[in-house]
Coordinates of C-alpha atoms and ligand atoms in Angstrom, one line a residue:
M1 CA 8.7 8.7 6.1
C2 CA 12.1 7.6 4.9
G3 CA 13.2 8.0 1.3
I4 CA 14.6 5.1 -0.8
V5 CA 16.4 5.3 -4.2
G6 CA 18.0 2.5 -6.1
Y7 CA 19.8 2.4 -9.5
V8 CA 21.3 -0.1 -11.9
G9 CA 22.5 0.9 -15.4
G10 CA 25.1 2.8 -17.3
R11 CA 25.2 6.1 -15.3
E12 CA 27.2 6.8 -12.2
A13 CA 24.8 5.5 -9.5
A14 CA 25.9 8.1 -6.9
E15 CA 24.7 11.0 -9.0
V16 CA 21.3 9.4 -9.7
I17 CA 20.8 8.5 -6.1
L18 CA 21.7 11.8 -4.6
D19 CA 19.5 13.6 -7.1
G20 CA 16.6 11.2 -6.3
L21 CA 17.0 11.6 -2.5
A22 CA 16.9 15.4 -2.9
R23 CA 13.6 15.0 -4.7
L24 CA 12.2 13.1 -1.7
E25 CA 13.5 15.6 0.9
Y26 CA 9.9 16.9 1.5
R27 CA 9.2 13.6 3.2
G28 CA 11.5 14.7 6.1
Y29 CA 14.5 12.8 7.5
D30 CA 17.3 13.1 9.9
S31 CA 20.1 11.1 8.4
A32 CA 21.2 9.8 4.9
G33 CA 23.4 7.2 3.3
I34 CA 24.5 5.7 0.0
V35 CA 26.2 2.5 -1.2
V36 CA 27.5 1.9 -4.7
A37 CA 29.4 -0.9 -6.5
D38 CA 30.4 -2.4 -9.8
A39 CA 29.5 -6.0 -9.1
A40 CA 32.4 -8.4 -9.6
P41 CA 33.9 -11.4 -7.8
G42 CA 35.5 -10.3 -4.6
A43 CA 34.2 -6.8 -5.0
R44 CA 33.3 -4.7 -1.9
L45 CA 30.4 -2.3 -1.4
D46 CA 31.5 1.3 -0.6
A47 CA 29.1 3.1 1.7
V48 CA 29.0 6.6 3.2
K49 CA 26.4 7.5 5.8
R50 CA 25.9 10.8 7.8
A51 CA 23.5 12.1 10.4
G52 CA 21.8 15.3 9.3
K53 CA 20.7 16.5 5.9
L54 CA 21.9 15.5 2.4
D55 CA 24.5 18.3 2.4
A56 CA 26.4 16.5 5.2
L57 CA 26.4 13.4 3.0
R58 CA 27.4 15.3 -0.1
S59 CA 30.4 17.0 1.7
A60 CA 31.5 13.5 2.9
L61 CA 31.3 12.2 -0.7
Q62 CA 33.4 15.1 -1.9
G63 CA 36.2 13.8 0.3
S64 CA 35.8 10.3 -0.9
P65 CA 33.7 10.0 -4.1
L66 CA 32.0 6.7 -4.8
S67 CA 32.1 5.2 -8.3
G68 CA 29.9 2.4 -9.5
H69 CA 26.9 1.7 -11.7
L70 CA 24.7 0.0 -9.1
G71 CA 23.7 1.6 -5.9
L72 CA 21.2 2.2 -3.1
G73 CA 20.4 5.4 -1.2
H74 CA 18.3 6.3 1.8
T75 CA 17.0 9.2 3.9
R76 CA 16.0 8.0 7.3
W77 CA 13.1 9.2 9.5
A78 CA 14.4 7.7 12.7
T79 CA 12.1 5.2 14.4
H80 CA 14.3 2.6 16.2
G81 CA 17.5 4.3 17.3
R82 CA 18.8 7.8 17.3
P83 CA 19.5 9.8 14.2
N84 CA 23.3 9.2 13.9
D85 CA 25.8 7.9 11.4
A86 CA 25.7 4.3 12.7
N87 CA 21.9 4.1 12.6
A88 CA 21.7 5.6 9.1
H89 CA 21.1 3.3 6.2
P90 CA 22.3 1.4 4.3
H91 CA 23.3 -1.3 6.7
L92 CA 26.2 -3.6 5.6
S93 CA 27.1 -7.1 6.4
E94 CA 30.3 -7.6 8.4
D95 CA 32.2 -8.5 5.2
A96 CA 30.8 -5.3 3.5
R97 CA 29.5 -7.4 0.6
L98 CA 25.8 -7.2 1.4
A99 CA 23.8 -3.9 1.9
V100 CA 20.2 -3.3 3.0
I101 CA 18.0 -0.3 3.2
H102 CA 14.5 -0.4 4.6
N103 CA 11.4 1.7 5.4
G104 CA 8.8 0.7 8.0
I105 CA 8.9 -1.5 11.2
I106 CA 10.1 -5.0 11.8
E107 CA 7.8 -6.1 14.6
N108 CA 9.8 -9.1 15.8
Y109 CA 13.2 -7.6 15.4
L110 CA 14.1 -8.0 19.1
E111 CA 13.6 -11.8 19.2
L112 CA 15.5 -12.1 15.8
K113 CA 18.3 -9.9 17.1
D114 CA 18.7 -12.1 20.2
R115 CA 18.9 -15.2 18.1
L116 CA 21.3 -13.8 15.6
Q117 CA 23.6 -12.4 18.3
A118 CA 23.5 -15.8 20.0
G119 CA 24.6 -17.2 16.6
G120 CA 27.7 -14.9 16.6
H121 CA 26.4 -11.9 14.6
H122 CA 27.7 -8.6 15.8
F123 CA 25.4 -5.5 15.5
A124 CA 26.7 -2.0 14.7
S125 CA 23.5 -0.1 15.2
E126 CA 20.4 0.3 17.4
T127 CA 18.0 -0.2 14.4
D128 CA 15.5 -2.9 13.6
T129 CA 16.8 -2.8 10.0
E130 CA 20.1 -4.3 10.8
V131 CA 18.4 -7.6 11.7
L132 CA 17.6 -7.9 8.0
V133 CA 21.2 -7.8 7.0
H134 CA 22.3 -10.6 9.2
L135 CA 19.2 -12.7 8.4
I136 CA 19.9 -12.4 4.6
E137 CA 23.6 -13.1 5.2
D138 CA 22.7 -16.3 7.0
H139 CA 20.4 -17.4 4.2
Y140 CA 23.0 -16.4 1.6
Q141 CA 25.6 -18.5 3.2
A142 CA 23.1 -21.4 3.3
A143 CA 22.7 -21.2 -0.5
A144 CA 26.5 -21.4 -1.1
E145 CA 25.9 -24.2 -3.7
L146 CA 24.5 -21.6 -6.0
G147 CA 27.8 -19.7 -6.2
R148 CA 27.5 -16.4 -8.0
A149 CA 24.1 -17.2 -9.5
R150 CA 21.6 -14.4 -9.2
E151 CA 19.1 -16.9 -7.7
R152 CA 21.4 -17.2 -4.6
L153 CA 20.7 -13.6 -3.6
V154 CA 17.0 -13.8 -4.4
R155 CA 16.6 -17.0 -2.4
A156 CA 18.5 -15.4 0.5
V157 CA 16.0 -12.5 0.6
R158 CA 13.0 -14.8 0.3
G159 CA 14.3 -16.9 3.1
A160 CA 14.7 -13.8 5.4
L161 CA 11.2 -12.6 4.5
T162 CA 9.7 -15.8 5.8
E163 CA 11.1 -14.9 9.3
V164 CA 10.2 -11.2 9.7
R165 CA 6.8 -9.7 10.6
G166 CA 5.9 -6.1 10.1
A167 CA 5.1 -3.3 7.6
F168 CA 8.1 -2.4 5.5
A169 CA 9.8 -1.9 2.1
L170 CA 13.2 -3.7 1.8
V171 CA 15.9 -3.1 -0.8
V172 CA 19.1 -5.3 -1.1
A173 CA 22.3 -5.3 -3.1
H174 CA 25.3 -7.7 -3.0
A175 CA 28.8 -7.1 -4.4
D176 CA 28.7 -10.3 -6.4
H177 CA 25.5 -9.5 -8.3
D178 CA 24.6 -6.8 -10.8
V179 CA 21.0 -6.7 -9.5
I180 CA 18.9 -5.0 -6.9
V181 CA 16.3 -7.1 -5.0
A182 CA 13.3 -5.3 -3.5
A183 CA 10.3 -6.4 -1.5
R184 CA 7.2 -4.6 -0.4
A185 CA 5.1 -5.4 2.6
T186 CA 2.9 -2.2 3.1
S187 CA 5.5 0.6 2.8
P188 CA 5.4 1.9 -0.8
L189 CA 7.9 1.1 -3.5
V190 CA 7.8 2.1 -7.2
I191 CA 10.0 1.0 -10.0
G192 CA 11.2 3.3 -12.9
L193 CA 11.7 1.5 -16.2
G194 CA 14.5 2.8 -18.4
E195 CA 16.5 1.9 -21.5
G196 CA 19.6 -0.1 -20.3
E197 CA 18.9 1.1 -16.8
N198 CA 16.2 0.6 -14.1
L199 CA 15.5 2.5 -10.9
L200 CA 13.4 2.1 -7.8
A201 CA 12.2 4.6 -5.2
S202 CA 9.8 5.0 -2.3
D203 CA 7.9 7.7 -4.2
V204 CA 7.6 8.8 -7.8
P205 CA 9.4 12.2 -7.8
A206 CA 12.8 10.5 -7.6
L207 CA 12.2 8.7 -10.9
L208 CA 10.8 11.5 -13.1
P209 CA 14.1 12.9 -14.4
Y210 CA 14.9 9.5 -15.9
T211 CA 11.6 7.9 -16.8
R212 CA 7.8 8.3 -16.6
E213 CA 7.1 4.6 -17.1
V214 CA 6.7 3.2 -13.6
V215 CA 5.5 0.0 -11.9
F216 CA 3.9 0.4 -8.4
L217 CA 4.8 -2.7 -6.4
E218 CA 2.0 -4.2 -4.4
D219 CA 2.1 -5.8 -0.9
G220 CA 3.8 -9.2 -1.1
D221 CA 5.7 -8.3 -4.3
L222 CA 9.4 -9.1 -4.7
A223 CA 11.2 -7.5 -7.6
V224 CA 14.6 -8.2 -9.2
L225 CA 16.1 -5.2 -11.1
S226 CA 19.0 -5.5 -13.6
R227 CA 20.0 -3.0 -16.2
D228 CA 18.2 -5.1 -18.8
G229 CA 14.9 -5.7 -17.1
V230 CA 12.7 -6.2 -14.1
E231 CA 11.1 -9.4 -12.8
V232 CA 8.3 -9.4 -10.3
T233 CA 7.2 -12.4 -8.2
G234 CA 5.5 -13.0 -4.9
F235 CA 7.6 -13.7 -1.8
D236 CA 7.0 -17.4 -2.7
G237 CA 8.5 -17.0 -6.1
A238 CA 5.3 -17.2 -8.1
P239 CA 5.4 -14.8 -11.1
R240 CA 3.2 -11.7 -10.7
R241 CA 2.1 -9.5 -13.6
R242 CA 2.5 -5.8 -12.9
D243 CA 1.7 -3.4 -15.7
A244 CA 3.5 -0.1 -16.2
T245 CA 1.9 3.3 -15.5
T246 CA 2.8 6.4 -17.4
I247 CA 3.1 9.3 -15.0
D248 CA 1.9 12.7 -16.3
W249 CA 2.4 14.6 -13.1
D250 CA 4.8 17.5 -12.8
A251 CA 7.4 17.4 -10.1
E252 CA 5.4 19.3 -7.5
A253 CA 2.3 17.2 -8.1
A254 CA 4.5 14.1 -7.8
E255 CA 5.6 15.2 -4.3
K256 CA 1.9 15.2 -3.5
G257 CA 1.7 11.6 -4.8
G258 CA -0.6 12.8 -7.5
F259 CA -3.0 14.4 -5.0
D260 CA -4.0 18.0 -5.4
H261 CA -3.0 18.9 -1.9
Y262 CA -0.7 17.6 0.9
M263 CA -3.7 17.6 3.2
L264 CA -5.6 15.2 1.0
K265 CA -2.5 13.0 0.5
E266 CA -2.1 12.9 4.3
I267 CA -5.7 11.9 4.8
Y268 CA -5.2 9.0 2.4
E269 CA -1.9 8.0 4.1
Q270 CA -3.8 7.4 7.4
P271 CA -4.2 3.6 6.9
V272 CA -0.5 3.1 6.4
V273 CA 0.4 5.6 9.1
L274 CA -1.8 3.7 11.6
Q275 CA 0.0 0.5 10.7
N276 CA 3.3 2.2 11.4
T277 CA 2.0 3.6 14.7
L278 CA 0.5 0.4 16.0
F279 CA 2.3 -2.6 14.5
G280 CA 5.4 -3.7 16.3
R281 CA 3.8 -2.7 19.6
F282 CA 1.4 -5.6 20.1
A283 CA 2.7 -8.4 22.4
G284 CA 2.5 -11.9 21.0
N285 CA -0.1 -12.9 23.6
G286 CA -2.9 -10.8 22.0
L287 CA -3.5 -9.1 25.4
D288 CA -0.7 -6.7 26.0
V289 CA 1.2 -4.0 24.2
R290 CA 5.0 -3.5 24.1
L291 CA 6.0 0.1 24.6
E292 CA 9.6 0.9 25.2
L293 CA 8.9 3.2 28.2
E294 CA 10.7 3.6 31.5
L295 CA 7.3 4.5 33.1
D296 CA 6.0 2.2 35.8
P297 CA 2.2 2.3 35.6
R298 CA 1.9 1.7 39.3
A299 CA 4.3 4.6 40.2
I300 CA 1.6 7.2 39.3
D301 CA -1.8 8.1 40.8
R302 CA -3.0 10.8 38.4
V303 CA -2.4 12.0 34.8
V304 CA -2.4 15.5 33.4
V305 CA -2.4 16.0 29.6
T306 CA -1.5 19.3 28.0
A307 CA -1.2 20.3 24.4
A308 CA -2.5 22.8 21.8
G309 CA -5.0 22.7 19.0
T310 CA -5.7 19.4 17.4
A311 CA -3.2 17.7 19.8
F312 CA -5.3 19.0 22.7
Y313 CA -8.4 17.3 21.3
A314 CA -6.3 14.1 20.9
G315 CA -5.5 14.5 24.6
Q316 CA -9.2 14.7 25.4
V317 CA -9.8 11.4 23.8
G318 CA -6.8 10.1 25.7
E319 CA -8.5 11.3 28.9
V320 CA -11.5 9.1 28.4
L321 CA -9.4 6.1 27.4
I322 CA -7.0 6.3 30.3
E323 CA -9.8 6.8 32.9
R324 CA -11.8 3.9 31.4
L325 CA -9.0 1.4 31.0
A326 CA -6.5 2.4 33.7
R327 CA -8.9 3.9 36.3
L328 CA -6.6 6.8 36.8
P329 CA -8.0 10.4 37.2
V330 CA -7.0 12.5 34.2
E331 CA -7.3 16.2 33.5
V332 CA -6.6 17.8 30.2
E333 CA -5.6 21.5 29.9
V334 CA -4.6 23.6 26.9
A335 CA -0.8 24.3 27.2
S336 CA -1.2 28.0 27.0
E337 CA -3.2 27.9 30.2
F338 CA -1.4 25.1 32.0
R339 CA 2.0 26.8 31.8
Y340 CA 0.7 29.8 33.8
R341 CA -1.7 28.1 36.2
R342 CA 0.9 27.1 38.8
P343 CA -0.3 23.5 38.3
V344 CA -0.6 21.1 41.2
V345 CA 1.6 18.2 40.2
D346 CA 4.1 16.0 41.9
E347 CA 6.3 13.0 41.4
R348 CA 3.3 10.7 41.3
T349 CA 1.7 12.8 38.5
L350 CA 2.3 11.7 34.9
C351 CA 2.3 14.8 32.7
V352 CA 1.6 13.8 29.0
V353 CA 2.5 16.4 26.4
V354 CA 1.1 15.9 22.9
S355 CA 2.6 17.5 19.9
Q356 CA 3.1 16.7 16.2
S357 CA 6.0 19.1 15.7
G358 CA 7.6 18.9 19.2
E359 CA 8.3 22.6 18.9
T360 CA 5.0 24.3 19.9
I361 CA 6.2 26.9 22.4
D362 CA 3.2 26.7 24.7
T363 CA 3.5 22.9 25.0
L364 CA 7.2 23.0 25.5
E365 CA 6.9 25.6 28.3
A366 CA 4.0 23.7 29.8
L367 CA 6.3 20.6 29.9
R368 CA 9.1 22.6 31.5
E369 CA 6.6 23.9 34.2
A370 CA 5.5 20.3 34.9
R371 CA 9.1 19.2 35.2
R372 CA 10.0 22.1 37.5
R373 CA 7.1 20.9 39.8
G374 CA 8.4 17.4 39.9
A375 CA 6.0 15.6 37.6
R376 CA 7.0 12.5 35.6
T377 CA 6.8 13.4 31.9
L378 CA 5.9 11.5 28.7
A379 CA 5.5 12.9 25.1
I380 CA 3.2 11.6 22.4
L381 CA 5.2 13.0 19.6
N382 CA 5.9 12.8 15.8
V383 CA 9.2 14.6 15.1
K384 CA 12.2 12.7 16.4
G385 CA 15.0 15.0 17.8
S386 CA 12.5 17.9 18.4
S387 CA 12.8 20.1 21.4
I388 CA 10.2 18.3 23.4
S389 CA 11.8 14.9 22.6
R390 CA 14.9 16.1 24.4
E391 CA 13.2 17.2 27.6
V392 CA 10.8 14.4 28.6
D393 CA 11.4 11.2 30.6
D394 CA 9.6 9.0 28.0
V395 CA 8.6 9.4 24.3
L396 CA 5.8 7.4 22.6
Y397 CA 6.5 8.3 18.9
I398 CA 3.5 8.2 16.6
H399 CA 5.5 7.4 13.4
A400 CA 3.2 9.5 11.2
G401 CA 6.0 10.7 8.9
P402 CA 6.3 14.4 8.2
E403 CA 3.0 16.2 8.0
I404 CA 3.2 19.0 5.5
G405 CA -0.4 20.3 5.4
V406 CA -1.0 23.0 8.1
A407 CA -4.3 21.3 9.1
S408 CA -3.3 18.2 11.0
T409 CA -4.9 15.0 9.9
K410 CA -2.7 11.9 9.9
A411 CA -0.9 13.1 13.0
Y412 CA -4.2 13.4 14.8
T413 CA -5.3 9.8 14.1
A414 CA -1.8 8.6 14.9
M415 CA -1.9 10.5 18.3
L416 CA -5.3 8.8 19.0
A417 CA -3.8 5.4 18.2
A418 CA -0.9 6.2 20.5
F419 CA -3.3 7.1 23.3
E420 CA -5.1 3.7 22.7
L421 CA -1.7 2.0 23.3
L422 CA -0.8 4.1 26.3
A423 CA -4.2 3.5 28.0
L424 CA -3.9 -0.3 27.3
Y425 CA -0.3 -0.2 28.7
L426 CA -1.4 1.7 31.9
G427 CA -4.5 -0.5 32.3
R428 CA -2.7 -3.8 31.9
G429 CA 0.2 -2.6 34.1
R430 CA -2.1 -1.5 36.9
G431 CA -4.3 -4.7 36.6
T432 CA -7.5 -2.7 35.9
L433 CA -8.0 -3.9 32.3
P434 CA -9.4 -7.5 32.1
D435 CA -8.2 -9.9 29.4
A436 CA -11.5 -10.0 27.5
L437 CA -11.6 -6.2 26.9
A438 CA -7.9 -6.0 26.2
A439 CA -8.1 -8.7 23.6
E440 CA -11.2 -7.1 22.0
L441 CA -9.5 -3.7 21.8
L442 CA -6.2 -5.1 20.4
Q443 CA -8.1 -7.0 17.7
G444 CA -10.1 -3.9 17.0
L445 CA -6.8 -1.9 16.6
R446 CA -5.5 -4.5 14.1
E447 CA -8.6 -4.0 12.0
L448 CA -8.6 -0.2 12.2
P449 CA -6.3 0.7 9.3
Q450 CA -8.7 -1.2 6.9
Q451 CA -11.7 0.5 8.5
V452 CA -10.2 3.9 8.1
Q453 CA -9.5 3.0 4.5
E454 CA -13.2 2.2 4.1
A455 CA -14.2 5.6 5.6
I456 CA -11.8 7.3 3.1
D457 CA -13.3 5.4 0.2
R458 CA -16.7 7.0 1.0
R459 CA -15.3 10.5 0.1
A460 CA -17.8 11.0 -2.7
S461 CA -20.8 11.1 -0.2
V462 CA -18.9 13.6 1.9
A463 CA -18.3 15.7 -1.1
E464 CA -22.0 15.8 -1.9
V465 CA -22.7 17.1 1.6
A466 CA -20.0 19.7 1.2
E467 CA -21.5 20.8 -2.1
R468 CA -24.9 21.2 -0.6
F469 CA -23.8 23.3 2.5
K470 CA -20.7 25.1 1.2
E471 CA -22.3 28.5 1.4
R472 CA -23.5 28.2 5.0
R473 CA -21.8 30.6 7.4
D474 CA -22.1 28.8 10.6
Y475 CA -21.8 25.1 11.7
L476 CA -22.5 23.4 15.0
F477 CA -20.7 20.1 15.7
L478 CA -22.0 17.7 18.4
G479 CA -20.6 14.6 20.1
R480 CA -20.9 12.6 23.3
G481 CA -18.5 10.7 25.5
V482 CA -15.3 9.7 23.8
N483 CA -16.5 11.6 20.7
V484 CA -16.9 15.0 22.2
P485 CA -13.3 15.8 21.1
T486 CA -14.2 14.4 17.7
A487 CA -16.8 17.2 17.4
F488 CA -14.3 19.8 18.5
E489 CA -11.7 18.5 16.0
G490 CA -14.2 18.4 13.2
A491 CA -15.1 22.0 14.0
L492 CA -11.5 23.0 14.0
K493 CA -10.7 21.4 10.7
L494 CA -13.6 23.2 9.0
K495 CA -12.9 26.6 10.5
E496 CA -9.1 26.5 9.9
I497 CA -9.2 25.7 6.2
S498 CA -12.6 27.0 5.0
Y499 CA -12.8 30.0 7.3
I500 CA -16.5 29.1 8.1
H501 CA -17.4 29.8 11.7
A502 CA -17.8 26.4 13.4
E503 CA -18.2 25.5 17.0
A504 CA -18.6 22.3 19.0
Y505 CA -20.5 21.2 22.1
A506 CA -21.1 18.1 24.1
T507 CA -24.4 17.0 22.7
G508 CA -26.1 17.0 26.1
E509 CA -25.0 20.7 26.5
M510 CA -27.0 21.9 23.5
K511 CA -30.2 22.5 25.5
H512 CA -28.3 24.7 27.9
G513 CA -28.0 27.6 25.5
P514 CA -26.6 26.7 22.0
I515 CA -30.1 25.4 20.9
A516 CA -31.0 29.1 20.6
L517 CA -28.7 29.1 17.6
I518 CA -30.7 26.4 15.8
D519 CA -32.4 27.5 12.6
R520 CA -32.6 26.2 9.0
S521 CA -29.4 28.2 8.1
M522 CA -27.0 26.4 10.4
P523 CA -26.1 22.7 9.7
V524 CA -25.6 20.6 12.8
V525 CA -23.0 17.8 12.4
A526 CA -23.7 15.2 15.0
V527 CA -21.6 12.2 15.8
A528 CA -24.3 9.5 16.3
T529 CA -22.3 6.3 15.8
A530 CA -22.8 3.2 17.9
S531 CA -22.6 4.2 21.6
E532 CA -24.0 3.5 25.0
L533 CA -25.5 7.0 24.7
Y534 CA -26.9 6.5 21.2
D535 CA -30.6 6.9 22.3
K536 CA -29.8 10.2 24.1
T537 CA -28.1 11.4 20.9
V538 CA -31.1 10.6 18.8
S539 CA -33.3 12.6 21.2
N540 CA -31.0 15.6 20.8
L541 CA -31.3 15.2 17.0
Q542 CA -35.1 15.3 17.3
E543 CA -34.8 18.5 19.3
V544 CA -32.7 20.0 16.5
R545 CA -35.2 18.9 13.8
A546 CA -38.1 20.2 15.8
R547 CA -36.6 23.7 15.4
E548 CA -36.1 23.3 11.7
G549 CA -32.5 22.6 12.2
T550 CA -30.6 20.7 9.5
V551 CA -28.9 17.5 10.8
I552 CA -25.9 15.9 9.2
A553 CA -25.4 12.6 11.2
L554 CA -22.3 10.5 11.4
A555 CA -23.7 6.9 11.8
S556 CA -22.4 3.4 12.0
D557 CA -22.9 1.0 9.1
G558 CA -26.2 -0.9 9.5
D559 CA -28.0 1.9 11.4
D560 CA -31.0 2.6 9.1
G561 CA -33.1 4.1 11.8
I562 CA -31.0 7.2 11.9
R563 CA -32.3 8.3 8.6
R564 CA -35.6 9.3 10.3
H565 CA -33.7 11.8 12.4
A566 CA -31.3 13.4 9.9
D567 CA -31.3 15.3 6.6
E568 CA -27.9 13.7 5.6
V569 CA -26.2 10.6 6.9
L570 CA -22.5 9.9 6.6
Y571 CA -21.8 6.2 7.4
V572 CA -18.6 4.9 8.9
P573 CA -17.6 1.2 9.7
A574 CA -18.9 0.1 13.1
V575 CA -16.0 -0.2 15.5
H576 CA -15.7 -0.5 19.3
E577 CA -16.8 2.8 20.8
L578 CA -13.4 3.4 22.5
L579 CA -11.8 3.1 19.0
S580 CA -14.4 5.1 17.2
P581 CA -12.8 8.6 17.3
I582 CA -10.1 7.3 14.9
V583 CA -12.7 6.3 12.2
N584 CA -15.2 9.0 13.0
V585 CA -12.9 11.9 12.3
V586 CA -12.2 10.8 8.7
P587 CA -15.5 12.1 7.2
L588 CA -15.0 15.3 9.2
Q589 CA -11.5 15.8 7.7
L590 CA -12.9 15.2 4.3
L591 CA -15.9 17.5 4.9
A592 CA -13.5 20.3 5.8
Y593 CA -11.3 19.5 2.8
E594 CA -14.1 19.3 0.2
T595 CA -15.8 22.5 1.6
A596 CA -12.6 24.5 1.5
L597 CA -11.8 23.2 -2.0
R598 CA -15.2 24.5 -3.2
L599 CA -14.6 27.9 -1.6
G600 CA -11.2 28.2 -3.3
R601 CA -9.2 28.3 -0.1
D602 CA -5.5 27.6 0.1
V603 CA -6.0 24.2 1.7
D604 CA -2.4 23.4 2.5
R605 CA -1.5 26.9 3.7
P606 CA -4.6 28.5 5.3
R607 CA -4.5 32.2 6.0
N608 CA -3.0 33.4 9.3
L609 CA -1.8 29.8 10.3
A610 CA 1.6 28.3 10.7
K611 CA 2.4 24.6 10.8
S612 CA 4.2 24.9 14.1
V613 CA 3.5 27.8 16.5
T614 CA 7.0 28.4 17.9
V615 CA 6.2 31.9 19.1
E616 CA 3.8 33.0 21.8
Ligands
AGP1 C1 -4.1 21.5 13.7 O1 -4.9 21.4 12.5 C2 -3.6 22.9 13.8 N1 -2.7 23.2 12.7 C3 -3.0 23.3 15.1 O2 -4.1 23.3 16.0 C4 -1.9 22.3 15.8 O3 -2.6 21.1 16.1 C5 -1.4 22.9 17.0 O4 -0.7 24.1 16.7 C6 -0.4 22.0 17.8 O5 0.7 21.7 17.0 P1 1.7 20.5 17.5 O6 0.9 19.3 17.4 O7 2.8 20.6 16.5 O8 2.2 20.9 18.8

């Protein structure tokens, strides 16, 4: 996720901003920029932007230091547009008197950009953010009667906000005004309250050297910061009361957002991450998706998916989705096998590689093998600029932000969301997905972030289960249909951070051998949420219980009958079966986390594991 820092007060803004951006580096980024000024009539904003890390920006500033007591800074995690100087934030108006930085996605930026260009605006970047600069500029000109009154800038920002759709955090400065204007619409923003100075940032660590009194902005808040104070209203101008919070975290805890571990922070980030993955990709007709892909859905007649670990399980969910919605045959193969199998692929085969890091050597080599054999390639990928991103025909970025915990959580659910979008894209493009189902799935995807939040909010009941079974030495995970991979991912999460042996099976396979394992010592975690195969799953649970097995059932809200067939029930919101892997995995992530915690494991850095396996 990008980093934002703003300052207004008596210090040199550049020093405060660079220090703050450095404290947000853990969030990952690929370019950085800063703008400072001392507001005065006719003043200009001085900005320096560089691709790469903060060191590149610092060395540029050594050549031309910036002086001023108001400023904005940004570290960019590229979404729209390559990581280069022009696309780095801040973005300035053509007269260099207005500057904008931004986190998140402007869903309708293309239509706005077309309108603004038709109105004579010239764009200097490929980003969605730059649309905001020109919009605010137009509204600022329209409020000329207000002269240099602070209200003129505030009104310009409010006017622009009425025209944009998306999930974002927006921060604005103008050379005529000694204030910073900030707006939050999903992406986090926090204000630091000082004496004769005020700050803002995308996360707490940037503020801690200057203040521990902070105000967390909420969705729909618009804040005006001057050196003497902070005013918070809604986008409509109605005053909003926001109480200050005293932060008692140390710097490292602050980087984890107050969570004990990155893994837990990343589990909790999933609702916002899903918004970043999905929003901006729904077409206005409520039936289609808009993916910026070269791929012609009718130019392929089969799909091969290859990946490793958690990404492989995401691919297995993708297999069911693509076959069901696009009626294309799909096969999924672990990359370490695919790359040596002399795979049968050709120019009508779409090879989908899935990777959080984009550096997993097995997946990268599998991609190269598929390309050598003529396949068309597409990556479902998190890290922009990674090796895989440079070697595929198309990339569908998951926008999960940097994932620090070795055990993948938010990247997995973001990969699943990306597969939902890809399956919809292929199905609609091939004419195999009827309007009614497309509309139902798209509406379901819009509701998914909130339902994932509800699943996260039930953490306490998962912790009780973890407490009861933490000493068990073996677990069995079961799932059917689109949730077979959910069972495998749940087993992987548990084994890789708690070191408990856990294996997974398709529920229907249990009677072909694994049922010999069942006894009172081995908990059986069964995905038994709403499904066409629910009754068969219940029969399997009865088979487990008949052998004194202990059943921990994942069930959909409202299913009271399941209690007769399970020792423990973990409920999740009821969603469309084809969307259920995204919600169902949340309690399994939490089960692994709460168990590992109780066993004193190093949750973020489990033994023997690396975040990205770049060696064979
Ligand atoms: C997931 O919890 C593991 N850390 C691991 O299986 C990981 O998914 C796998 O190594 C693939 O990594 P990638 O997504 O970066 O390619």
